[in-house]
Short mmCIF file of C-alpha atoms in Angstrom, two decimals:
data_model
loop_
_atom_site.label_atom_id
_atom_site.label_comp_id
_atom_site.label_asym_id
_atom_site.label_seq_id
_atom_site.Cartn_x
_atom_site.Cartn_y
_atom_site.Cartn_z
CA ARG A 399 4.54 24.93 5.99
CA PHE A 400 3.41 28.34 5.01
CA PRO A 401 5.03 31.38 6.61
CA GLY A 402 3.04 32.39 9.64
CA ALA A 403 1.09 29.11 9.74
CA ARG A 404 0.64 27.57 13.15
CA GLY A 405 -0.02 23.85 12.79
CA SER A 406 -2.40 22.25 10.34
CA PRO A 407 -5.62 24.11 9.48
CA GLN A 408 -8.63 22.93 11.45
CA LEU A 409 -12.35 23.61 11.15
CA PRO A 410 -14.02 24.97 14.29
CA GLN A 411 -15.37 22.41 16.77
CA GLY A 412 -18.91 21.18 16.20
CA VAL A 413 -18.91 21.49 12.40
CA PRO A 414 -21.09 18.69 10.95
CA LYS A 415 -19.32 15.96 8.95
CA GLU A 416 -21.36 16.86 5.86
CA LEU A 417 -20.00 20.39 5.95
CA GLN A 418 -16.47 19.04 6.44
CA GLY A 419 -16.84 16.94 3.29
CA PHE A 420 -18.29 19.88 1.40
CA SER A 421 -15.41 22.13 2.42
CA LEU A 422 -12.93 19.45 1.35
CA GLY A 423 -14.67 19.34 -2.04
CA VAL A 424 -14.55 23.12 -2.36
CA LEU A 425 -10.81 23.14 -1.60
CA SER A 426 -10.22 20.28 -4.02
CA ALA A 427 -12.11 22.09 -6.76
CA ALA A 428 -10.20 25.30 -6.12
CA GLY A 429 -6.92 23.43 -6.36
CA SER A 430 -7.73 21.43 -9.46
CA SER A 431 -9.57 24.06 -11.50
CA PRO A 432 -6.38 25.61 -12.94
CA CYS A 433 -5.56 22.19 -14.40
CA ALA A 434 -9.03 21.21 -15.53
CA THR A 435 -10.30 24.47 -16.97
CA PRO A 436 -8.05 24.64 -20.07
CA VAL A 437 -9.08 21.13 -21.12
CA LEU A 438 -12.77 21.84 -20.49
CA VAL A 439 -12.55 25.09 -22.47
CA THR A 440 -10.90 23.18 -25.33
CA VAL A 441 -13.66 20.55 -25.38
CA VAL A 442 -16.44 23.16 -25.21
CA SER A 443 -14.74 25.30 -27.89
CA TYR A 444 -14.42 22.27 -30.16
CA LEU A 445 -18.10 21.46 -29.67
CA ALA A 446 -19.05 25.07 -30.38
CA ALA A 447 -16.96 25.20 -33.57
CA ASN A 448 -18.03 21.76 -34.82
CA PRO A 449 -21.68 21.10 -33.93
CA GLN A 450 -22.05 17.38 -33.35
CA GLY A 451 -25.59 17.13 -32.05
CA PRO A 452 -26.71 16.67 -28.47
CA VAL A 453 -25.82 12.96 -28.20
CA ALA A 454 -22.25 13.34 -29.48
CA SER A 455 -21.72 16.53 -27.46
CA GLY A 456 -22.98 14.80 -24.33
CA ALA A 457 -20.70 11.83 -25.04
CA MET A 458 -17.65 14.10 -25.38
CA LEU A 459 -18.43 15.97 -22.18
CA SER A 460 -19.11 12.67 -20.39
CA ALA A 461 -15.79 11.30 -21.61
CA TYR A 462 -14.07 14.42 -20.26
CA ALA A 463 -15.79 14.09 -16.88
CA LEU A 464 -15.07 10.37 -16.66
CA GLY A 465 -11.42 10.78 -17.61
CA TYR A 466 -11.03 13.58 -15.12
CA SER A 467 -12.68 11.90 -12.14
CA LEU A 468 -12.18 8.15 -12.62
CA PRO A 469 -8.47 7.94 -11.66
CA LEU A 470 -9.11 9.86 -8.44
CA ALA A 471 -12.17 7.73 -7.64
CA VAL A 472 -10.26 4.47 -8.19
CA ILE A 473 -7.33 5.57 -6.02
CA SER A 474 -9.72 6.80 -3.32
CA ALA A 475 -11.67 3.54 -3.36
CA PHE A 476 -8.58 1.38 -2.91
CA ALA A 477 -6.45 3.67 -0.71
CA GLY A 478 -7.29 1.69 2.42
CA ALA A 479 -6.15 -1.54 0.79
CA MET A 480 -2.79 -0.05 -0.19
CA PRO A 481 -0.73 0.42 2.97
CA TRP A 482 2.01 2.18 1.01
CA LEU A 483 -0.41 5.08 0.47
CA GLN A 484 -1.21 5.49 4.14
CA GLN A 485 0.32 8.02 6.49
CA GLY A 486 3.69 7.01 7.90
CA SER A 487 4.65 4.90 4.90
CA ARG A 488 8.01 5.51 3.27
CA LEU A 489 7.10 3.88 -0.03
CA GLY A 490 4.21 6.22 -0.92
CA PRO A 491 6.25 9.43 -1.00
CA LEU A 492 9.03 7.57 -2.77
CA ILE A 493 6.72 6.38 -5.56
CA GLY A 494 5.03 9.78 -5.82
CA GLY A 495 8.37 11.55 -5.98
CA ALA A 496 9.64 9.13 -8.62
CA GLY A 497 6.56 9.75 -10.74
CA LEU A 498 6.97 13.51 -10.49
CA LEU A 499 10.67 13.22 -11.27
CA PHE A 500 9.99 11.05 -14.32
CA VAL A 501 7.29 13.32 -15.74
CA GLY A 502 9.30 16.48 -15.06
CA THR A 503 12.49 15.09 -16.57
CA SER A 504 10.79 13.75 -19.66
CA LEU A 505 8.97 17.07 -20.17
CA LEU A 506 12.19 19.01 -19.73
CA LEU A 507 14.12 16.78 -22.12
CA GLY A 508 11.20 16.85 -24.56
CA ARG A 509 11.47 20.64 -24.64
CA LEU A 510 15.04 20.34 -25.84
CA GLY A 511 13.48 19.08 -29.07
CA ALA A 512 15.92 18.42 -31.88
CA SER A 513 18.97 17.99 -29.65
CA VAL A 514 17.53 14.93 -27.84
CA SER A 515 15.39 12.23 -29.44
CA PRO A 516 12.21 11.09 -27.61
CA GLN A 517 13.69 7.64 -26.98
CA VAL A 518 16.82 9.09 -25.39
CA SER A 519 14.65 11.43 -23.34
CA LEU A 520 12.60 8.54 -21.93
CA VAL A 521 15.69 6.44 -21.23
CA LEU A 522 17.38 9.32 -19.38
CA ALA A 523 14.24 10.06 -17.36
CA ALA A 524 13.71 6.39 -16.50
CA SER A 525 17.34 5.90 -15.46
CA LEU A 526 17.23 9.01 -13.27
CA VAL A 527 14.05 7.79 -11.59
CA MET A 528 15.40 4.26 -11.10
CA GLY A 529 18.57 5.64 -9.54
CA CYS A 530 16.58 7.77 -7.11
CA LEU A 531 14.24 4.88 -6.30
CA VAL A 532 17.12 2.53 -5.57
CA ARG A 533 18.80 5.15 -3.39
CA GLY A 534 15.53 5.83 -1.55
CA VAL A 535 14.86 2.14 -0.93
CA ILE A 536 18.41 1.62 0.32
CA GLU A 537 18.18 4.63 2.64
CA ALA A 538 14.75 3.54 3.88
CA SER A 539 15.98 0.03 4.65
CA PHE A 540 18.82 1.33 6.83
CA THR A 541 16.82 4.01 8.60
CA THR A 542 14.94 3.16 11.76
CA ASP A 543 12.02 5.02 13.24
CA PRO A 544 12.62 6.70 16.62
#
């Protein structure tokens, strides 16, 4: 929760569903643009520095757009079929947290460079994640909902 926030943000009553979807898209774009913009600028800069022709340039920009949007579209399409992604599930946050922990640990150990080899970095990250997953599953199996 944010300081001073009172409950979850809500749109005013009577807002059409189309506008609700549009506002969700605007918020999603605002949240993802800091991640997407550097890659898009790199692709456009490469195309500006190395003219490829309209077909190759269009293919590169299409590959960028497809790679950026396809994972989200696939997860969105199958979210209803995956009960571990739905609200109230204990497995979804556990898997998401393990993924974040793995990526963060491997990036941190990768920054250490010469002192830790990439193989050791991946093994350490994987073992840390597995330990946390096992602990989370054990805790979840002994915890009951009120």
